[in-house]
Short mmCIF file of C-alpha atoms in Angstrom, two decimals:
data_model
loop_
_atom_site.label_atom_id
_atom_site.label_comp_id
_atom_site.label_asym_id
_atom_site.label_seq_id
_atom_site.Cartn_x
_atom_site.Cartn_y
_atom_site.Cartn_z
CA UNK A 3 -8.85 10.30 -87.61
CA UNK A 4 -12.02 7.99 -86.55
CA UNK A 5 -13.57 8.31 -83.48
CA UNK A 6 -16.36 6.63 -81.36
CA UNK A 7 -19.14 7.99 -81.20
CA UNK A 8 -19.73 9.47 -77.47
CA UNK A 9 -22.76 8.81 -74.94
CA UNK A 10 -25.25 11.46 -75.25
CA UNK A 11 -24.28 15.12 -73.15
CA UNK A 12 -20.65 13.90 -72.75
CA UNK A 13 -17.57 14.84 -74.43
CA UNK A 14 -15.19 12.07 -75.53
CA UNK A 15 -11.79 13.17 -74.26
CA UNK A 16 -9.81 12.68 -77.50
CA UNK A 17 -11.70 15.09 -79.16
CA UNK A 18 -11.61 19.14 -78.83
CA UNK A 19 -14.41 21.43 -78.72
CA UNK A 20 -15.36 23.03 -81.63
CA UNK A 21 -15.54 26.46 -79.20
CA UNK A 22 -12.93 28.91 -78.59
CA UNK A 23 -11.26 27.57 -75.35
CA UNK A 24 -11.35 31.12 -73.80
CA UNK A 25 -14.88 30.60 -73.48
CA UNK A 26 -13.90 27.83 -71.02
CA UNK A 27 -14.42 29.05 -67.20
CA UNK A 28 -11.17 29.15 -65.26
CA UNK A 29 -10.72 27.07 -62.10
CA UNK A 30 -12.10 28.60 -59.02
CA UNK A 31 -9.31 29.86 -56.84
CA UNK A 32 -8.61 28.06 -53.91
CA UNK A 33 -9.68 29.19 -50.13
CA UNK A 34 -6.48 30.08 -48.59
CA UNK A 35 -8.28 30.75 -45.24
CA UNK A 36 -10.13 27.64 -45.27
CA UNK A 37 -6.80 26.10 -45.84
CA UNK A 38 -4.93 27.79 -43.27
CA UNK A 39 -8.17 26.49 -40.86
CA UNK A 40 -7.94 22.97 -41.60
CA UNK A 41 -4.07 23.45 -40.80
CA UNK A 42 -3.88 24.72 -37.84
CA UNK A 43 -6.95 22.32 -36.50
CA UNK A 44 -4.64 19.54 -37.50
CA UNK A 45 -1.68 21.16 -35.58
CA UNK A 46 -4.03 22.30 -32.61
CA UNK A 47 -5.46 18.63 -32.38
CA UNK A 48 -1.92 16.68 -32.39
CA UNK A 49 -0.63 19.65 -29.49
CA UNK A 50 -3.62 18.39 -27.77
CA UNK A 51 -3.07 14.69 -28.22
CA UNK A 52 0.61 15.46 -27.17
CA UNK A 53 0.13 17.28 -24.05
CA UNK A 54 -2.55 14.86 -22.91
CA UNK A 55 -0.19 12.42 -23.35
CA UNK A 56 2.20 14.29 -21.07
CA UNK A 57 2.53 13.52 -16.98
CA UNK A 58 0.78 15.34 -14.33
CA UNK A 59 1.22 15.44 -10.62
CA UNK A 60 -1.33 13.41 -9.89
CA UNK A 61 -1.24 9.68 -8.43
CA UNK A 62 -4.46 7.83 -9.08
CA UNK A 63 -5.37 4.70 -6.52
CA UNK A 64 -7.36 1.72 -7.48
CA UNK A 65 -7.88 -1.82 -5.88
CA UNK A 66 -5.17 -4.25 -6.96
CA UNK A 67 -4.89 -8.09 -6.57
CA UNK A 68 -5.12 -9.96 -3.24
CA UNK A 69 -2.86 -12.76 -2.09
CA UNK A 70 -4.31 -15.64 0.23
CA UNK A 71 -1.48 -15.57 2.91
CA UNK A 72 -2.32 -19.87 3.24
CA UNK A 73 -2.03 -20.14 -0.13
CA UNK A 74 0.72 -20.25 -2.93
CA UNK A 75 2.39 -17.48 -5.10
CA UNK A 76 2.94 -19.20 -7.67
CA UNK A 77 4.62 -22.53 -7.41
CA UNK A 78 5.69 -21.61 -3.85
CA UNK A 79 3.64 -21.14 -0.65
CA UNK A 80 3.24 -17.57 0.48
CA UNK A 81 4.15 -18.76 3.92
CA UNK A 82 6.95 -21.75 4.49
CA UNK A 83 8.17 -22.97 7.97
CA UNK A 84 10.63 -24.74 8.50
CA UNK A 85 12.70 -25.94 12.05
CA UNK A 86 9.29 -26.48 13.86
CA UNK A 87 5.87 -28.17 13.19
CA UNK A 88 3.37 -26.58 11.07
CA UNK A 89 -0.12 -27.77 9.99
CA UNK A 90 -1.27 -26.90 6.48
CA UNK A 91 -4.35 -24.47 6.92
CA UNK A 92 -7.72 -24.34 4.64
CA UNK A 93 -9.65 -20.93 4.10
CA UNK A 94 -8.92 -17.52 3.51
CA UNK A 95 -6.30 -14.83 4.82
CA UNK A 96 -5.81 -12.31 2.33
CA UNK A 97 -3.53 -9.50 1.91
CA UNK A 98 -4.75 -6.64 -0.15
CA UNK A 99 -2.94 -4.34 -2.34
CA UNK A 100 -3.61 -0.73 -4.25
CA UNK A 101 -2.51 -0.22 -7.74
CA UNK A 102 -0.88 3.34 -8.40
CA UNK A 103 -0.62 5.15 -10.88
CA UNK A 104 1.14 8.08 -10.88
CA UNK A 105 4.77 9.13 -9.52
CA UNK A 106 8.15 8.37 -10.21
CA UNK A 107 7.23 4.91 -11.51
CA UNK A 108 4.48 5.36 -13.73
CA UNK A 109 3.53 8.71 -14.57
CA UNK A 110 -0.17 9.76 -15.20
CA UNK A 111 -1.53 11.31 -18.17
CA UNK A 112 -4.76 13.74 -18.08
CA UNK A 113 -6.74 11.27 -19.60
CA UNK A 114 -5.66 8.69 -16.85
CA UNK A 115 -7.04 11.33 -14.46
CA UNK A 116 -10.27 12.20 -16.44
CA UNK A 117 -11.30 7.98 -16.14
CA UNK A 118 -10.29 7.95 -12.41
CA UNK A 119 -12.21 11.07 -11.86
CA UNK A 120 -15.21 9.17 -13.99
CA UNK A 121 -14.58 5.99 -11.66
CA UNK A 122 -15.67 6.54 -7.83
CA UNK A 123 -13.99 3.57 -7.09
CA UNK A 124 -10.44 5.27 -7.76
CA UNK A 125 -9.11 8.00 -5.60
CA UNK A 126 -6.70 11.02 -7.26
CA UNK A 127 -3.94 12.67 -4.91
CA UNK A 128 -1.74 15.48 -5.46
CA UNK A 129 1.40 13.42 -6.19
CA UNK A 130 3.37 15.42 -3.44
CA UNK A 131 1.01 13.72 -1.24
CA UNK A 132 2.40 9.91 -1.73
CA UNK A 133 5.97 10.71 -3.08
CA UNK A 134 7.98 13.43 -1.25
CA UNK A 135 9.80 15.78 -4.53
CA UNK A 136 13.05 14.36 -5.81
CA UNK A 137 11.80 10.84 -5.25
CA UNK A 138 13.16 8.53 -7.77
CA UNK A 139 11.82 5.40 -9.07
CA UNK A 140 14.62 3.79 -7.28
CA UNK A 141 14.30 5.27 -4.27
CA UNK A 142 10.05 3.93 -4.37
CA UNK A 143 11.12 0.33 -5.16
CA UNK A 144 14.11 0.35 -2.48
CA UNK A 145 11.75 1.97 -0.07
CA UNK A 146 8.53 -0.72 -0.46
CA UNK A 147 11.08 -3.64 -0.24
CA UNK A 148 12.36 -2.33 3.12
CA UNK A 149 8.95 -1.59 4.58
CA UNK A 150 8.47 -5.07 3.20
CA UNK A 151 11.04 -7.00 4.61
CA UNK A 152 10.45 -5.05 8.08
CA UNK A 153 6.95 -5.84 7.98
CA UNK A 154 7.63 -9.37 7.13
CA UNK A 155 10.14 -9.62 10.66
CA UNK A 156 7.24 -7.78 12.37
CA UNK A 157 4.41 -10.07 11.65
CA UNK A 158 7.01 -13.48 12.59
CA UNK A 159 7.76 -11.63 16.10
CA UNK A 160 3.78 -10.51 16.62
CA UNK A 161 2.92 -14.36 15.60
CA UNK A 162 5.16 -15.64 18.26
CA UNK A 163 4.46 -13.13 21.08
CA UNK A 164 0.66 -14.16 20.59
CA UNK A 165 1.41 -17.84 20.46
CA UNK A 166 3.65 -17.64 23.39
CA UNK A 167 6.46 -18.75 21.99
CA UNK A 168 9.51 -16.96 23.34
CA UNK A 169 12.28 -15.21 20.72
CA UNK A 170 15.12 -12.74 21.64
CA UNK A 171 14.64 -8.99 21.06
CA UNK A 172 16.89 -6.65 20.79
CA UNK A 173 16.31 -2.64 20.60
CA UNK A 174 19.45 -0.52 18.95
CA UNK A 175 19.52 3.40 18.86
CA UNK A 176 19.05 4.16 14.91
CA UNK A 177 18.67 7.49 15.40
CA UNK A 178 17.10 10.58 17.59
CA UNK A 179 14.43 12.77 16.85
CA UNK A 180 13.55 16.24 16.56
CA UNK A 181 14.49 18.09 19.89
CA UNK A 182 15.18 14.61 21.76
CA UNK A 183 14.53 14.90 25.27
CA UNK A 184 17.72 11.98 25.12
CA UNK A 185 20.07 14.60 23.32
CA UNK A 186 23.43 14.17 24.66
CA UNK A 187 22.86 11.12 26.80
CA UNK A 188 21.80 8.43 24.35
CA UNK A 189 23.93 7.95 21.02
CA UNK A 190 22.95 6.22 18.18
CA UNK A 191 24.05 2.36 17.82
CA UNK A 192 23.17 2.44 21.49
CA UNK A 193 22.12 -0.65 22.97
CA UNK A 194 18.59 -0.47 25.38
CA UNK A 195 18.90 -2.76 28.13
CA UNK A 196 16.60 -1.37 31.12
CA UNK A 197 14.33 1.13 31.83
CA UNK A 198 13.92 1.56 35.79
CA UNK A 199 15.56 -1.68 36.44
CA UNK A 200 13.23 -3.24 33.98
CA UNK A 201 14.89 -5.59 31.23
CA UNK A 202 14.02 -4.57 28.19
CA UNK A 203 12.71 -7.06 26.15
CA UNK A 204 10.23 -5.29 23.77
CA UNK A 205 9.33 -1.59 22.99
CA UNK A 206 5.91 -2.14 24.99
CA UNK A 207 8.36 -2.63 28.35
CA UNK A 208 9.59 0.82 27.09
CA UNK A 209 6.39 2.12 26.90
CA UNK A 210 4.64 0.99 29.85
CA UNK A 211 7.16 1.76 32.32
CA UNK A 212 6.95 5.95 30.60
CA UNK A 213 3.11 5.62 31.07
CA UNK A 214 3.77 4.74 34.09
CA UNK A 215 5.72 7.70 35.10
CA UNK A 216 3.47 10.14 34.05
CA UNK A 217 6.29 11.91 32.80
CA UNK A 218 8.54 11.27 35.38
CA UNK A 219 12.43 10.90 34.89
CA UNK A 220 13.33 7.29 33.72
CA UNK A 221 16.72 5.75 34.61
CA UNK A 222 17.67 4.11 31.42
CA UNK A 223 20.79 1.72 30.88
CA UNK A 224 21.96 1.61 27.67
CA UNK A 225 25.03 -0.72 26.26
CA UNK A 226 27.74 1.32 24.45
CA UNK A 227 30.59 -0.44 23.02
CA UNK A 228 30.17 -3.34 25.43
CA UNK A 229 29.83 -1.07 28.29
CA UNK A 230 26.42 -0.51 30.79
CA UNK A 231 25.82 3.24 30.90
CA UNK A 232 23.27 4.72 32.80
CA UNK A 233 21.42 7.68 32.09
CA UNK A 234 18.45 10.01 33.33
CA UNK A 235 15.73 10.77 30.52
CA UNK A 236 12.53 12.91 31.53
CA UNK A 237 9.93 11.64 28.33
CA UNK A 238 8.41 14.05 26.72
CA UNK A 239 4.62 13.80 25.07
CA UNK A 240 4.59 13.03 21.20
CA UNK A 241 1.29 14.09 18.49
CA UNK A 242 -0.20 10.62 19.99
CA UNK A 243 -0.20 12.13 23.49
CA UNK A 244 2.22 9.28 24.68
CA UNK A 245 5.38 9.70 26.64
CA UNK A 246 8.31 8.92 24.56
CA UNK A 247 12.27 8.78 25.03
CA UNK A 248 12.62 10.67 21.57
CA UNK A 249 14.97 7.74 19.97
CA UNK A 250 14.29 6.17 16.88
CA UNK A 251 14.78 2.02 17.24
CA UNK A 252 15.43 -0.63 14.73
CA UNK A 253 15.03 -4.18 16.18
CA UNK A 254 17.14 -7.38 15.75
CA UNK A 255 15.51 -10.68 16.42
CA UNK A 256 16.97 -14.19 17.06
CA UNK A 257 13.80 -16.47 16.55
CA UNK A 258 14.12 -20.07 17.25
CA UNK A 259 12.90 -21.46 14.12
CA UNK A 260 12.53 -19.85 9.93
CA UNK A 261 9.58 -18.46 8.60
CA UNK A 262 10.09 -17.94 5.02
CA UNK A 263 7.86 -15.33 3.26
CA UNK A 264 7.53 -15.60 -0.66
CA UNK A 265 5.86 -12.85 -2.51
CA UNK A 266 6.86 -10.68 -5.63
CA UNK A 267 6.20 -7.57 -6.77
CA UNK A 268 4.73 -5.71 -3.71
CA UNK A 269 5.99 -3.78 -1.37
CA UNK A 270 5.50 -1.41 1.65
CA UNK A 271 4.49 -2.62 5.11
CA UNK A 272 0.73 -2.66 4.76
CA UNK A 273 0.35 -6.61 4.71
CA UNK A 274 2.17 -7.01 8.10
CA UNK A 275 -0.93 -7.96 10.29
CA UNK A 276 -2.27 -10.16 7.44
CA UNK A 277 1.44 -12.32 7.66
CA UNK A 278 0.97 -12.65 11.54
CA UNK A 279 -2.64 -14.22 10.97
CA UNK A 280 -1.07 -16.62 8.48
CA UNK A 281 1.49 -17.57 10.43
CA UNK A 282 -0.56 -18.43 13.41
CA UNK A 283 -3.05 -20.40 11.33
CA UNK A 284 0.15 -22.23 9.82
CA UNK A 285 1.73 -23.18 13.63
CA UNK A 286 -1.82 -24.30 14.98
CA UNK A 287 -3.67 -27.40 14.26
CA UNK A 288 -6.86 -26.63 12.29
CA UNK A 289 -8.52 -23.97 10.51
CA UNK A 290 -7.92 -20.30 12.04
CA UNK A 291 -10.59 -19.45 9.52
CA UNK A 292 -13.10 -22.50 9.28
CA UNK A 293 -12.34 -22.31 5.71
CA UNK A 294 -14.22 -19.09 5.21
CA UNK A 295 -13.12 -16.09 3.43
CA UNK A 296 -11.47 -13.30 5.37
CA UNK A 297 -9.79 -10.20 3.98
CA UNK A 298 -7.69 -7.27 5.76
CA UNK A 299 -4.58 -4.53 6.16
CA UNK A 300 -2.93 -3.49 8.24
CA UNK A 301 0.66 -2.47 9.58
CA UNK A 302 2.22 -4.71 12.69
CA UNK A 303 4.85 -4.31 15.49
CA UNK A 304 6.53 -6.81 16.99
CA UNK A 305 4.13 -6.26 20.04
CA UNK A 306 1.52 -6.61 17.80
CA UNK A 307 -0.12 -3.02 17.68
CA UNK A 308 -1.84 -2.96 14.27
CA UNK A 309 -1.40 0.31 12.30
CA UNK A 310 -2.84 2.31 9.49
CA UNK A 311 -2.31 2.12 6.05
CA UNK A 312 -3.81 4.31 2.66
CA UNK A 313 -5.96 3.03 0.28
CA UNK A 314 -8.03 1.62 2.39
CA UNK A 315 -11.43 1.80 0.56
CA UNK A 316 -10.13 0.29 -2.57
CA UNK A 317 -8.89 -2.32 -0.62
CA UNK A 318 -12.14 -2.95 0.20
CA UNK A 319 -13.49 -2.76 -3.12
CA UNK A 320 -10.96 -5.36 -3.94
CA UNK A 321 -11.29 -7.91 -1.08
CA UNK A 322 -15.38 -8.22 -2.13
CA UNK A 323 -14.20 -8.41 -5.52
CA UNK A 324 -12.58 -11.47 -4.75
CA UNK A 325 -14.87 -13.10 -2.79
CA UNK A 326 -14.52 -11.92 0.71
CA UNK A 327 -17.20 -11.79 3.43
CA UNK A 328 -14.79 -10.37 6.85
CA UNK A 329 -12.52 -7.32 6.61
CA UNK A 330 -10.49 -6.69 8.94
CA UNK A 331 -9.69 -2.90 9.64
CA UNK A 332 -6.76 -0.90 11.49
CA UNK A 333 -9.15 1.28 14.42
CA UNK A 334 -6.98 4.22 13.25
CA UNK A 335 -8.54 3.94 9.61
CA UNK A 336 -11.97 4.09 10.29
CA UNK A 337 -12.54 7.78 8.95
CA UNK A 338 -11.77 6.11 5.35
CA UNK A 339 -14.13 3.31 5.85
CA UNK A 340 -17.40 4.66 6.98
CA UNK A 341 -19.48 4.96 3.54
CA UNK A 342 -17.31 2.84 1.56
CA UNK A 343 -18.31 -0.39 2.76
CA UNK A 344 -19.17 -2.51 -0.32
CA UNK A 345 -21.92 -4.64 0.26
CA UNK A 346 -21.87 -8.37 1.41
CA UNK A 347 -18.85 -7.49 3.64
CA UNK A 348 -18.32 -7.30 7.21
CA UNK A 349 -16.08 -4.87 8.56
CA UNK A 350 -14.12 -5.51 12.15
CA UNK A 351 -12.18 -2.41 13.05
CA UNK A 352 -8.88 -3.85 15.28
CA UNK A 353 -6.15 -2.50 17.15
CA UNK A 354 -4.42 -5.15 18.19
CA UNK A 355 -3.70 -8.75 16.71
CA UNK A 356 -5.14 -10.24 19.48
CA UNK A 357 -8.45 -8.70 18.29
CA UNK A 358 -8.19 -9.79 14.81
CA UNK A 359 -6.91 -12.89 15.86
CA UNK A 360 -10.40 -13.25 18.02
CA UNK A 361 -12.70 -12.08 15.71
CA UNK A 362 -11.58 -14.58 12.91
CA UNK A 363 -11.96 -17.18 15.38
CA UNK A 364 -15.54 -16.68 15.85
CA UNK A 365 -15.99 -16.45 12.32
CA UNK A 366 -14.50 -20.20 11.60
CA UNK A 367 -15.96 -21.71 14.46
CA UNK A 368 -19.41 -20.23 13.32
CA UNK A 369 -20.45 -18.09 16.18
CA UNK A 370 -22.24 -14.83 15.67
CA UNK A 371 -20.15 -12.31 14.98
CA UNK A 372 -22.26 -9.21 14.81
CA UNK A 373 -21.53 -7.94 18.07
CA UNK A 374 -17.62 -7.44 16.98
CA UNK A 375 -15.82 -3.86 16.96
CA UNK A 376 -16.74 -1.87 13.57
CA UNK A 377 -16.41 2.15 12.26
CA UNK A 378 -19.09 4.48 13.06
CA UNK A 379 -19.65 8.16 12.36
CA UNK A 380 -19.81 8.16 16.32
#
């Protein structure tokens, strides 16, 4: 059989050697160690890519979106009244929100953790911390639209108390606490109506008339299946240092006109002083805020005693993000906010809505407003 001839120094497959093939070397034998190495790097490397992927008890918080409380979600207005005259208002009055992740909802990975530990604008918590154990993903979202929804009647009942307008107030018996100094002569679904021959009308009646007292006894009336019945409470002090009746309260308002509050997908009562401001700036003629750019948080009782809220620095972070120049800060969070004030914005510390009411007053009617409340190390 004919061949072609073959380059020079190589061996055209179809033909054989003219050597004995024993003199042929044999295949080296294969490594079974490295083998075994590259094996169990590849197992060792997808364990590790699997248990990073796994949860961890950690909840990591970073600044979420803001909502202008005068402006729209959406297609909708954040804030609608209707029954009564409103003005449309011009500016800023945002809410700001926290993004977490972590918890029932969204679990975090340890890589999650590793970037938030990498990002000082993020904060990592033991996950006990924000969710009690057993806490279901159910239970968050149920929770946040209560606090919600509460906050929401809050803020309509603060508006209106600072406006003067008048509204009907009710205070029912939801519960007692711990070692209730009102053990066995207050029931819950109890009805409050005086305290020392008081009316009342709001918790702050309840409260001034204890303070009052010094920790005297307080003849309260309360109305129990349509029946006045009179009892004799001595207040006891609370972790605040305040006198208190030991009763837990859950308020039902009658307010002479609707305020309709449209916002999705966030929850928890942190927005509550943030609604009030809106809601004034919606039932007075002009601009609350001159048209300038204010940010805040905040919880709100009817009274209008602002309260604190987590998260507060990323807030912060967010609100400059977005453009704004005021912040408006619950007293009782300053701790959080000294050192992480971003720069470019102004932060008022308040306690009541009256203050933050005030200081974004002088804001939009251009006075100076250095010389309002802010956090110190002092």
């Amino acid at each position: 059989m004919l061949t072609s001839p073959s380059p020079e120094g190589s061996l055209d497959p179809r033909q054989t050697p003219d050597a004995d093939s024993s003199s042929v070397p044999p295949a080296p034998p294969r490594d079974t160690r490295y083998m075994i190495m590259v094996i169990s790097g590849l197992l060792a490397l997808g364990l590790g890519i699997g248990a990073a992927a796994l949860p961890v008890p950690y909840v990591i918080e970073s600044a979420g979106p803001t909502f202008n409380t005068l402006g729209k979600d959406g297609d909708k207005p954040v804030i609608s009244i209707s029954g009564r005259e409103s003005f449309p208002a011009n500016g800023n009055l945002d809410l700001t929100t926290v993004v977490m992740t972590g918890g029932p909802k969204s679990p975090a990975t340890i890589f999650d953790v590793f970037r938030a530990w990498l990002d000082s604008s993020k904060a990592i918590y033991p996950e006990e911390l924000i969710y009690p154990k057993g806490t279901t993903a159910e239970q968050t979202v149920q929770e946040g639209e209560i606090a919600m929804e509460t906050s929401q009647e809050n803020a309509f009942a603060a508006a209106l108390r600072e406006l003067d307008i008048p509204f009907e107030q009710k205070l029912n018996v939801a519960g007692l606490s711990e070692a209730s100094p009102s053990a066995g002569k207050i029931q819950e679904g109890d009805l409050l109506k005086s305290i020392n021959g008081k009316a009342i009308t709001s918790m702050s009646v309840i409260q001034g008339e204890l303070a009052a007292g010094a920790g005297a006894p307080a003849v309260v009336v309360v109305e129990r299946n349509g029946t006045p019945v009179p009892v004799t409470i001595t207040p006891t002090r609370n972790a605040a240092d305040r006198y208190v009746l030991g009763v837990l309260l859950a308020s039902d308002f009658t307010f002479p006109f609707d305020v309709s509050i449209s916002l999705e997908n966030v929850g928890g009562p942190s927005a509550g002083m943030m609604f009030a401001l809106g809601i004034i700036d919606n039932l007075t003629p002009g601009d609350l805020t001159g048209g300038k750019h204010v940010a805040g948080t905040g919880t709100i009782t009817a009274d209008g005693a602002v309260g604190p809220i987590g998260g507060i620095a990323q807030k912060m972070i967010g609100a400059r993000h977005q453009g704004a120049t005021m912040f408006l800060a619950p007293a009782a969070n300053c701790a959080d906010v000294v050192g992480h004030v971003p720069d470019g914005l102004q932060v008022v510390k308040v306690e009541t809505l009256a203050d933050a009411t005030s200081a974004v007053e002088r804001l939009g009617s251009g006075e100076d407003t250095t010389g309002l409340p802010t956090c110190t190390n002092n």
